[in-house]
Tab-separated table of C-alpha atoms and ligand atoms in Angstrom:
chain	number	residue	atom	x	y	z
A	1	UNK	CA	0.000	0.000	0.000
A	2	UNK	CA	1.273	3.510	-0.727
A	3	UNK	CA	3.023	5.254	2.144
A	4	UNK	CA	0.796	8.320	1.808
A	5	UNK	CA	-2.347	6.241	2.369
A	6	UNK	CA	-0.760	4.650	5.406
A	7	UNK	CA	0.332	8.032	6.817
A	8	UNK	CA	-3.315	9.076	7.001
A	9	UNK	CA	-4.109	6.165	9.321
A	10	UNK	CA	-2.253	7.846	12.184
A	11	UNK	CA	-3.760	10.332	14.622
A	12	UNK	CA	-2.235	13.553	13.341
A	13	UNK	CA	-4.133	16.766	12.699
A	14	UNK	CA	-4.199	18.527	9.355
A	15	UNK	CA	-3.733	17.785	5.683
A	16	UNK	CA	-1.079	15.453	4.439
A	17	UNK	CA	1.400	17.508	2.397
A	18	UNK	CA	4.121	14.999	1.575
A	19	UNK	CA	5.604	11.595	2.432
A	20	UNK	CA	9.159	11.184	1.262
A	21	UNK	CA	11.918	8.596	1.804
A	22	UNK	CA	14.091	9.588	4.735
A	23	UNK	CA	17.425	8.601	6.302
A	24	UNK	CA	19.826	5.850	5.333
A	25	UNK	CA	18.767	2.774	7.323
A	26	UNK	CA	19.980	-0.589	6.069
A	27	UNK	CA	16.845	-2.498	7.049
A	28	UNK	CA	13.447	-0.735	7.335
A	29	UNK	CA	11.705	1.583	4.856
A	30	UNK	CA	11.609	5.055	6.397
A	31	UNK	CA	9.666	8.160	5.326
A	32	UNK	CA	9.147	11.686	6.633
A	33	UNK	CA	5.457	12.660	6.624
A	34	UNK	CA	4.425	16.325	6.757
A	35	UNK	CA	0.922	17.436	7.785
A	36	UNK	CA	-0.262	21.051	7.915
A	37	UNK	CA	-3.161	22.695	9.696
A	38	UNK	CA	-4.392	26.277	9.373
A	39	UNK	CA	-1.800	27.457	11.865
A	40	UNK	CA	0.956	24.841	12.255
A	41	UNK	CA	2.773	21.859	10.873
A	42	UNK	CA	3.505	18.386	12.210
A	43	UNK	CA	6.223	16.073	10.928
A	44	UNK	CA	6.572	12.448	11.875
A	45	UNK	CA	8.646	9.469	10.910
A	46	UNK	CA	6.715	6.706	9.180
A	47	UNK	CA	8.293	3.273	8.892
A	48	UNK	CA	7.489	-0.078	7.391
A	49	UNK	CA	9.246	-2.740	9.438
A	50	UNK	CA	10.948	-5.368	7.267
A	51	UNK	CA	9.526	-8.772	8.105
A	52	UNK	CA	12.546	-10.523	6.574
A	53	UNK	CA	14.610	-9.010	9.406
A	54	UNK	CA	12.016	-8.698	12.185
A	55	UNK	CA	9.831	-11.817	11.954
A	56	UNK	CA	7.680	-10.697	14.910
A	57	UNK	CA	7.387	-6.928	14.512
A	58	UNK	CA	4.647	-6.749	17.163
A	59	UNK	CA	7.365	-7.618	19.683
A	60	UNK	CA	9.438	-4.592	18.824
A	61	UNK	CA	6.422	-2.358	19.232
A	62	UNK	CA	5.678	-3.889	22.634
A	63	UNK	CA	9.280	-3.247	23.697
A	64	UNK	CA	9.136	0.280	22.331
A	65	UNK	CA	5.961	0.984	24.295
A	66	UNK	CA	7.477	-0.306	27.555
A	67	UNK	CA	10.763	1.561	27.117
A	68	UNK	CA	9.342	4.876	25.916
A	69	UNK	CA	6.771	4.949	28.742
A	70	UNK	CA	9.491	4.422	31.353
A	71	UNK	CA	11.919	6.857	29.735
A	72	UNK	CA	9.434	9.660	29.129
A	73	UNK	CA	8.318	9.511	32.750
A	74	UNK	CA	11.924	9.680	33.984
A	75	UNK	CA	12.991	12.322	31.472
A	76	UNK	CA	10.235	14.670	32.575
A	77	UNK	CA	11.841	14.633	36.034
A	78	UNK	CA	15.468	14.642	34.864
A	79	UNK	CA	14.950	17.573	32.490
A	80	UNK	CA	13.899	19.800	35.389
A	81	UNK	CA	17.466	19.861	36.719
A	82	UNK	CA	19.497	18.939	33.645
A	83	UNK	CA	22.090	20.980	31.738
A	84	UNK	CA	20.343	19.901	28.555
A	85	UNK	CA	16.970	18.716	27.336
A	86	UNK	CA	16.999	14.935	26.958
A	87	UNK	CA	14.492	13.650	24.442
A	88	UNK	CA	13.167	10.383	23.064
A	89	UNK	CA	10.689	9.933	20.203
A	90	UNK	CA	7.220	8.771	21.136
A	91	UNK	CA	4.895	6.376	19.366
A	92	UNK	CA	2.090	8.133	17.492
A	93	UNK	CA	-0.996	5.952	17.630
A	94	UNK	CA	-3.358	5.117	14.809
A	95	UNK	CA	-6.716	6.870	14.643
A	96	UNK	CA	-8.287	3.887	16.379
A	97	UNK	CA	-5.759	3.911	19.214
A	98	UNK	CA	-3.222	1.238	18.272
A	99	UNK	CA	0.565	1.482	18.354
A	100	UNK	CA	0.924	0.242	14.770
A	101	UNK	CA	-0.973	-0.395	11.557
A	102	UNK	CA	-0.964	-3.667	9.616
A	103	UNK	CA	-1.451	-3.204	5.877
A	104	UNK	CA	-3.113	-5.538	3.376
A	105	UNK	CA	0.156	-7.409	2.807
A	106	UNK	CA	0.521	-8.065	6.530
A	107	UNK	CA	3.350	-5.529	6.918
A	108	UNK	CA	3.636	-3.507	10.120
A	109	UNK	CA	3.814	0.290	9.866
A	110	UNK	CA	4.431	2.656	12.754
A	111	UNK	CA	4.677	6.377	13.225
A	112	UNK	CA	7.055	8.049	15.640
A	113	UNK	CA	7.508	11.667	16.563
A	114	UNK	CA	10.201	13.645	14.803
A	115	UNK	CA	12.805	15.222	17.051
A	116	UNK	CA	13.059	18.711	15.573
A	117	UNK	CA	16.201	20.872	15.452
A	118	UNK	CA	18.476	17.923	16.076
A	119	UNK	CA	20.733	16.282	13.516
A	120	UNK	CA	22.542	13.000	13.117
A	121	UNK	CA	25.656	12.217	11.138
A	122	UNK	CA	26.685	9.133	9.187
A	123	UNK	CA	30.274	9.677	10.315
A	124	UNK	CA	31.788	11.021	13.491
A	125	UNK	CA	32.661	14.750	13.202
A	126	UNK	CA	35.073	15.424	16.071
A	127	UNK	CA	36.150	14.204	19.527
A	128	UNK	CA	33.389	16.405	21.014
A	129	UNK	CA	30.850	14.597	18.833
A	130	UNK	CA	32.218	11.218	19.964
A	131	UNK	CA	32.004	12.388	23.589
A	132	UNK	CA	28.340	13.334	23.099
A	133	UNK	CA	27.571	9.982	21.439
A	134	UNK	CA	29.072	8.154	24.417
A	135	UNK	CA	27.174	10.360	26.847
A	136	UNK	CA	23.841	9.719	25.136
A	137	UNK	CA	24.391	5.945	25.108
A	138	UNK	CA	25.481	5.827	28.770
A	139	UNK	CA	22.528	7.996	29.770
A	140	UNK	CA	20.076	5.809	27.833
A	141	UNK	CA	21.440	2.556	29.257
A	142	UNK	CA	21.173	3.984	32.737
A	143	UNK	CA	17.580	5.100	32.107
A	144	UNK	CA	16.489	1.625	31.002
A	145	UNK	CA	18.661	-0.323	33.444
A	146	UNK	CA	15.839	-1.020	35.907
A	147	UNK	CA	13.408	-2.406	33.320
A	148	UNK	CA	13.227	-6.143	34.068
A	149	UNK	CA	14.656	-8.170	31.168
A	150	UNK	CA	11.736	-10.600	31.507
A	151	UNK	CA	9.340	-7.841	30.471
A	152	UNK	CA	11.128	-7.354	27.138
A	153	UNK	CA	10.636	-9.565	24.082
A	154	UNK	CA	13.370	-10.612	21.694
A	155	UNK	CA	13.171	-8.419	18.597
A	156	UNK	CA	15.581	-10.669	16.714
A	157	UNK	CA	16.611	-14.077	18.040
A	158	UNK	CA	20.388	-14.424	18.043
A	159	UNK	CA	21.041	-10.693	17.677
A	160	UNK	CA	24.682	-9.981	18.631
A	161	UNK	CA	25.354	-13.670	19.304
A	162	UNK	CA	28.616	-13.773	17.344
A	163	UNK	CA	28.989	-17.590	17.076
A	164	UNK	CA	25.466	-17.691	15.618
A	165	UNK	CA	26.564	-15.415	12.777
A	166	UNK	CA	29.554	-17.701	12.200
A	167	UNK	CA	27.225	-20.703	12.013
A	168	UNK	CA	25.044	-18.850	9.474
A	169	UNK	CA	28.139	-18.061	7.429
A	170	UNK	CA	29.187	-21.729	7.562
A	171	UNK	CA	25.757	-22.842	6.285
A	172	UNK	CA	25.802	-20.260	3.517
A	173	UNK	CA	29.280	-21.334	2.466
A	174	UNK	CA	27.824	-24.716	1.467
A	175	UNK	CA	25.647	-23.156	-1.233
A	176	UNK	CA	26.666	-23.046	-4.915
A	177	UNK	CA	26.184	-19.237	-4.980
A	178	UNK	CA	28.619	-18.714	-2.098
A	179	UNK	CA	31.178	-21.084	-3.595
A	180	UNK	CA	30.913	-19.286	-6.914
A	181	UNK	CA	31.351	-15.830	-5.348
A	182	UNK	CA	34.310	-17.081	-3.337
A	183	UNK	CA	36.055	-18.643	-6.306
A	184	UNK	CA	35.778	-15.405	-8.299
A	185	UNK	CA	36.817	-12.895	-5.632
A	186	UNK	CA	40.181	-12.604	-3.962
A	187	UNK	CA	38.695	-10.003	-1.569
A	188	UNK	CA	36.070	-12.531	-0.470
A	189	UNK	CA	38.765	-15.109	0.213
A	190	UNK	CA	40.681	-12.492	2.242
A	191	UNK	CA	37.574	-11.881	4.355
A	192	UNK	CA	37.058	-15.582	4.965
A	193	UNK	CA	40.672	-16.125	6.024
A	194	UNK	CA	40.543	-13.153	8.424
A	195	UNK	CA	37.363	-14.500	10.009
A	196	UNK	CA	38.638	-18.101	10.213
A	197	UNK	CA	41.730	-16.912	12.096
A	198	UNK	CA	39.460	-15.449	14.786
A	199	UNK	CA	36.891	-18.218	15.065
A	200	UNK	CA	37.697	-19.115	18.691
A	201	UNK	CA	37.629	-15.493	19.818
A	202	UNK	CA	34.050	-15.198	18.535
A	203	UNK	CA	32.796	-17.181	21.571
A	204	UNK	CA	34.261	-14.869	24.198
A	205	UNK	CA	30.956	-13.284	25.227
A	206	UNK	CA	28.927	-16.486	25.054
A	207	UNK	CA	31.519	-18.082	27.350
A	208	UNK	CA	31.422	-15.115	29.732
A	209	UNK	CA	27.638	-15.450	30.028
A	210	UNK	CA	27.843	-19.219	30.600
A	211	UNK	CA	30.462	-18.705	33.301
A	212	UNK	CA	28.202	-16.140	34.983
A	213	UNK	CA	30.739	-13.332	34.580
A	214	UNK	CA	28.413	-11.141	32.538
A	215	UNK	CA	24.651	-10.916	32.673
A	216	UNK	CA	21.835	-9.697	30.493
A	217	UNK	CA	20.442	-6.189	30.764
A	218	UNK	CA	18.099	-4.134	28.605
A	219	UNK	CA	20.093	-2.869	25.600
A	220	UNK	CA	19.537	-0.591	22.615
A	221	UNK	CA	21.113	-2.978	20.100
A	222	UNK	CA	22.039	-0.498	17.363
A	223	UNK	CA	23.710	2.618	18.822
A	224	UNK	CA	25.702	3.556	15.730
A	225	UNK	CA	26.615	7.227	15.361
A	226	UNK	CA	23.801	7.832	12.827
A	227	UNK	CA	21.283	6.906	15.539
A	228	UNK	CA	22.459	9.570	17.985
A	229	UNK	CA	20.833	12.973	17.605
A	230	UNK	CA	22.734	16.157	18.346
A	231	UNK	CA	20.964	19.402	19.261
A	232	UNK	CA	21.629	21.856	16.411
A	233	UNK	CA	21.670	24.826	18.747
A	234	UNK	CA	23.884	23.564	21.574
A	235	UNK	CA	25.908	20.746	19.980
A	236	UNK	CA	24.923	18.487	22.860
A	237	UNK	CA	23.512	15.001	22.378
A	238	UNK	CA	19.776	14.941	22.905
A	239	UNK	CA	18.668	11.368	22.258
A	240	UNK	CA	19.145	7.981	20.705
A	241	UNK	CA	16.691	6.845	18.035
A	242	UNK	CA	15.948	3.584	16.183
A	243	UNK	CA	14.496	1.640	19.089
A	244	UNK	CA	13.769	-1.535	17.071
A	245	UNK	CA	16.470	-3.681	18.507
A	246	UNK	CA	15.883	-2.995	22.191
A	247	UNK	CA	16.033	-6.380	23.905
A	248	UNK	CA	17.877	-8.215	26.653
A	249	UNK	CA	21.572	-8.364	25.792
A	250	UNK	CA	25.017	-7.372	26.973
A	251	UNK	CA	25.817	-3.688	27.411
A	252	UNK	CA	29.118	-4.620	25.784
A	253	UNK	CA	27.400	-5.090	22.438
A	254	UNK	CA	26.049	-1.537	22.738
A	255	UNK	CA	29.236	0.217	23.731
A	256	UNK	CA	31.267	-1.963	21.330
A	257	UNK	CA	28.937	-1.003	18.487
A	258	UNK	CA	28.973	2.707	19.322
A	259	UNK	CA	32.773	2.578	19.495
A	260	UNK	CA	33.191	0.745	16.159
A	261	UNK	CA	30.961	3.353	14.563
A	262	UNK	CA	32.412	6.472	16.250
A	263	UNK	CA	36.097	5.629	16.089
A	264	UNK	CA	36.195	5.028	12.345
A	265	UNK	CA	36.117	8.551	10.848
A	266	UNK	CA	36.126	7.091	7.325
A	267	UNK	CA	32.666	5.617	7.951
A	268	UNK	CA	31.009	2.294	7.104
A	269	UNK	CA	31.081	2.989	3.377
A	270	UNK	CA	34.722	4.081	3.090
A	271	UNK	CA	35.909	3.416	-0.445
A	272	UNK	CA	39.623	3.550	0.371
A	273	UNK	CA	40.498	0.792	2.830
A	274	UNK	CA	43.714	2.606	3.801
A	275	UNK	CA	41.570	5.352	5.314
A	276	UNK	CA	39.948	2.898	7.732
A	277	UNK	CA	41.748	3.185	11.069
A	278	UNK	CA	40.655	2.996	14.665
A	279	UNK	CA	41.176	6.498	16.069
A	280	UNK	CA	42.257	6.294	19.711
A	281	UNK	CA	41.647	10.002	20.381
A	282	UNK	CA	38.007	9.566	19.370
A	283	UNK	CA	37.897	6.433	21.486
A	284	UNK	CA	39.154	8.283	24.532
A	285	UNK	CA	36.369	10.864	24.017
A	286	UNK	CA	33.487	8.417	23.541
A	287	UNK	CA	34.645	6.319	26.475
A	288	UNK	CA	34.792	9.343	28.779
A	289	UNK	CA	31.280	10.352	27.729
A	290	UNK	CA	29.917	6.827	28.146
A	291	UNK	CA	31.509	6.302	31.538
A	292	UNK	CA	30.123	9.569	32.884
A	293	UNK	CA	26.844	7.615	33.229
A	294	UNK	CA	27.869	3.948	32.889
A	295	UNK	CA	30.069	4.192	35.993
A	296	UNK	CA	26.835	4.020	37.988
A	297	UNK	CA	26.096	0.471	36.845
A	298	UNK	CA	29.435	-0.885	35.547
A	299	UNK	CA	30.963	-3.805	37.464
A	300	UNK	CA	34.631	-4.866	37.527
A	301	UNK	CA	33.748	-7.816	35.275
A	302	UNK	CA	32.016	-5.446	32.849
A	303	UNK	CA	35.210	-3.427	32.716
A	304	UNK	CA	37.379	-6.522	32.230
A	305	UNK	CA	35.536	-7.331	28.969
A	306	UNK	CA	35.660	-3.859	27.460
A	307	UNK	CA	38.603	-4.469	25.149
A	308	UNK	CA	36.993	-7.652	23.841
A	309	UNK	CA	33.799	-5.693	23.150
A	310	UNK	CA	35.734	-3.132	21.106
A	311	UNK	CA	37.468	-5.896	19.195
A	312	UNK	CA	34.474	-8.142	18.556
A	313	UNK	CA	31.826	-5.700	17.286
A	314	UNK	CA	33.576	-4.716	14.024
A	315	UNK	CA	34.500	-8.369	13.526
A	316	UNK	CA	30.888	-9.450	14.113
A	317	UNK	CA	29.452	-6.838	11.732
A	318	UNK	CA	32.113	-7.830	9.199
A	319	UNK	CA	30.922	-11.449	9.453
A	320	UNK	CA	27.281	-10.350	9.086
A	321	UNK	CA	27.975	-8.260	5.958
A	322	UNK	CA	30.187	-10.988	4.498
A	323	UNK	CA	27.658	-13.775	5.122
A	324	UNK	CA	24.936	-11.621	3.533
A	325	UNK	CA	27.132	-11.044	0.485
A	326	UNK	CA	27.609	-14.814	0.170
A	327	UNK	CA	23.851	-15.351	0.571
A	328	UNK	CA	23.016	-12.942	-2.280
A	329	UNK	CA	22.185	-9.792	-0.224
A	330	UNK	CA	19.004	-10.949	1.485
A	331	UNK	CA	19.250	-9.067	4.814
A	332	UNK	CA	20.944	-5.684	4.389
A	333	UNK	CA	19.712	-3.334	1.688
A	334	UNK	CA	22.479	-2.742	-0.832
A	335	UNK	CA	23.071	0.268	-3.046
A	336	UNK	CA	25.516	-1.265	-5.494
A	337	UNK	CA	26.959	-4.600	-6.571
A	338	UNK	CA	29.313	-6.076	-3.965
A	339	UNK	CA	28.179	-3.437	-1.423
A	340	UNK	CA	28.053	-6.031	1.348
A	341	UNK	CA	31.509	-7.328	0.450
A	342	UNK	CA	32.940	-3.787	0.569
A	343	UNK	CA	31.181	-3.128	3.877
A	344	UNK	CA	32.638	-6.350	5.276
A	345	UNK	CA	36.148	-5.353	4.191
A	346	UNK	CA	35.775	-2.019	6.026
A	347	UNK	CA	34.642	-3.640	9.283
A	348	UNK	CA	37.328	-6.337	9.163
A	349	UNK	CA	39.980	-3.697	8.471
A	350	UNK	CA	38.677	-1.820	11.514
A	351	UNK	CA	38.893	-4.977	13.625
A	352	UNK	CA	42.500	-5.416	12.492
A	353	UNK	CA	43.239	-1.813	13.412
A	354	UNK	CA	41.765	-2.371	16.896
A	355	UNK	CA	44.030	-5.390	17.351
A	356	UNK	CA	47.074	-3.349	16.291
A	357	UNK	CA	46.210	-0.650	18.861
A	358	UNK	CA	45.400	-2.953	21.760
A	359	UNK	CA	48.049	-1.428	24.028
A	360	UNK	CA	46.825	2.134	23.524
A	361	UNK	CA	43.162	1.153	23.885
A	362	UNK	CA	43.823	-0.700	27.125
A	363	UNK	CA	45.669	2.350	28.444
A	364	UNK	CA	42.585	4.504	27.829
A	365	UNK	CA	40.417	1.865	29.516
A	366	UNK	CA	42.680	2.126	32.554
B	1	GN1	C1	21.533	-2.172	10.480
B	1	GN1	O1	19.011	-0.594	9.622
B	1	GN1	P1	20.051	0.078	10.418
B	1	GN1	O2	20.918	0.860	9.508
B	1	GN1	O3	19.498	0.848	11.561
B	1	GN1	C2	21.606	-3.324	11.475
B	1	GN1	C3	22.644	-3.053	12.567
B	1	GN1	C4	23.985	-2.741	11.940
B	1	GN1	C5	23.827	-1.556	10.981
B	1	GN1	C6	25.111	-1.218	10.278
B	1	GN1	C7	18.381	-4.827	12.721
B	1	GN1	O4	20.987	-1.053	11.124
B	1	GN1	O5	22.771	-4.178	13.413
B	1	GN1	O6	24.957	-2.437	12.921
B	1	GN1	O7	22.817	-1.864	9.977
B	1	GN1	N1	20.293	-3.543	12.081
B	1	GN1	C8	19.740	-4.753	12.142
B	1	GN1	O8	24.971	-0.015	9.591
B	1	GN1	O9	20.302	-5.768	11.764
B	2	MG	MG1	18.711	-0.111	13.312
C-alpha cells in the first residue's frame, strides 16, 4: 500500500502535504510525513518494518511501548534539573488507538515523533561529537537499566550472538552461490581467512555469560553514530533513536557497536580501505562520555571485557555483511553490486586496526 495512504491512518491533525523517503537505514523503509493545519505543521517518521529481518514486529512495538513509557516519565523529572533537554521519540498511535498499523500485505507500519532541530551524522565529526555519542548511550542505558529483562521480548533471536553469525556463514558457504562468489573474488577469500583466524575469539561473550561473569540487561542494540541525535543549537547530544532492537543483551554489544561506529572517521562505506583506522583520540572521548553515566552500573567484570567488546563488534558486523554477500544480499539493503563485500572489508579492516592498537586502547580503559 502507498506510504501516503498509510500516513493518514495515524492520529495527526491537518492535511497530508508529503511523504518522502528519509534517512539511510539498512533495514526498514523510512519516510518523513508532513501534515499542515491552518496554523501549524507536524512532521513524523513513518516506517514499514521489514519482516525478513524482524519476523515478529509486534514484539518490537511492545518493547518500544514499555521503554518509551518508562523513559518519558523519567525524562520529565530529569529535564527539570538537567544541563540539557533529553528527548526520546514517542509512538504516534493510529486513529483507532493502536501502536501500529498492519497493511493488506501483513506488513507492520508505525509512526514516531520527529525530534526537531536535532541532527545525526553518518560519520563522526570530532572528539566532542564522539564524547556526546558516548554520553547519550550511557545515559540511555542507565535510564532503562531497571526495566526487568523478563518484560522485554526478543526483537531478533540471536542478535549480537557472534557464534550464531559464524554458524550462518558456515551454512551459507555450502551453497553453490557462495562457492561461486568465493572462487571469483580474492577479496572474499581475504575476508574468509581473516574470520577463520578469529573463530575461537568469537565465543568470548557467550563463554562469559555461561560462566556467569556477565549478565543480560536491557540494551539498545544499534547505537551507531547515525542513531544519535545532536541538538543543532547547543551541539549536545539529545537522544538515541531507532528503538527496534531494544532487547535483553550485553551492554558490551552496545558500547562496542557505538565505538566501532564512532572511532572510524572514514565511515562504514569508506571506499579507500587505507583510510579505515581505529582512532584512539576519538575512542578516549566516547569512552569518557559513556563512563560519565555507565560508571553508575558498571561492574569490575564489565570493565574486564571492554577491550573484547571493542574488538568483537567490528569483527561481528564484518561477518554479518560478508555472510549476507555470500547469501546474495538478502538481509541488508544494498546500493551497489558487492556493497556487502565492501562493507565487510571495512569492518574487518577496523577490527585489524583495533588489534594493532590494543596497548593504547587498554591504556585509555585504565
Ligand atoms: C543495520 O538498519 P540500520 O541501519 O538501523 C543493522 C545493525 C547494523 C547496521 C550497520 C536490525 O541497522 O545491526 O549495525 O545496519 N540492524 C539490524 O549499519 O540488523
Ligand atoms: Mg537499526
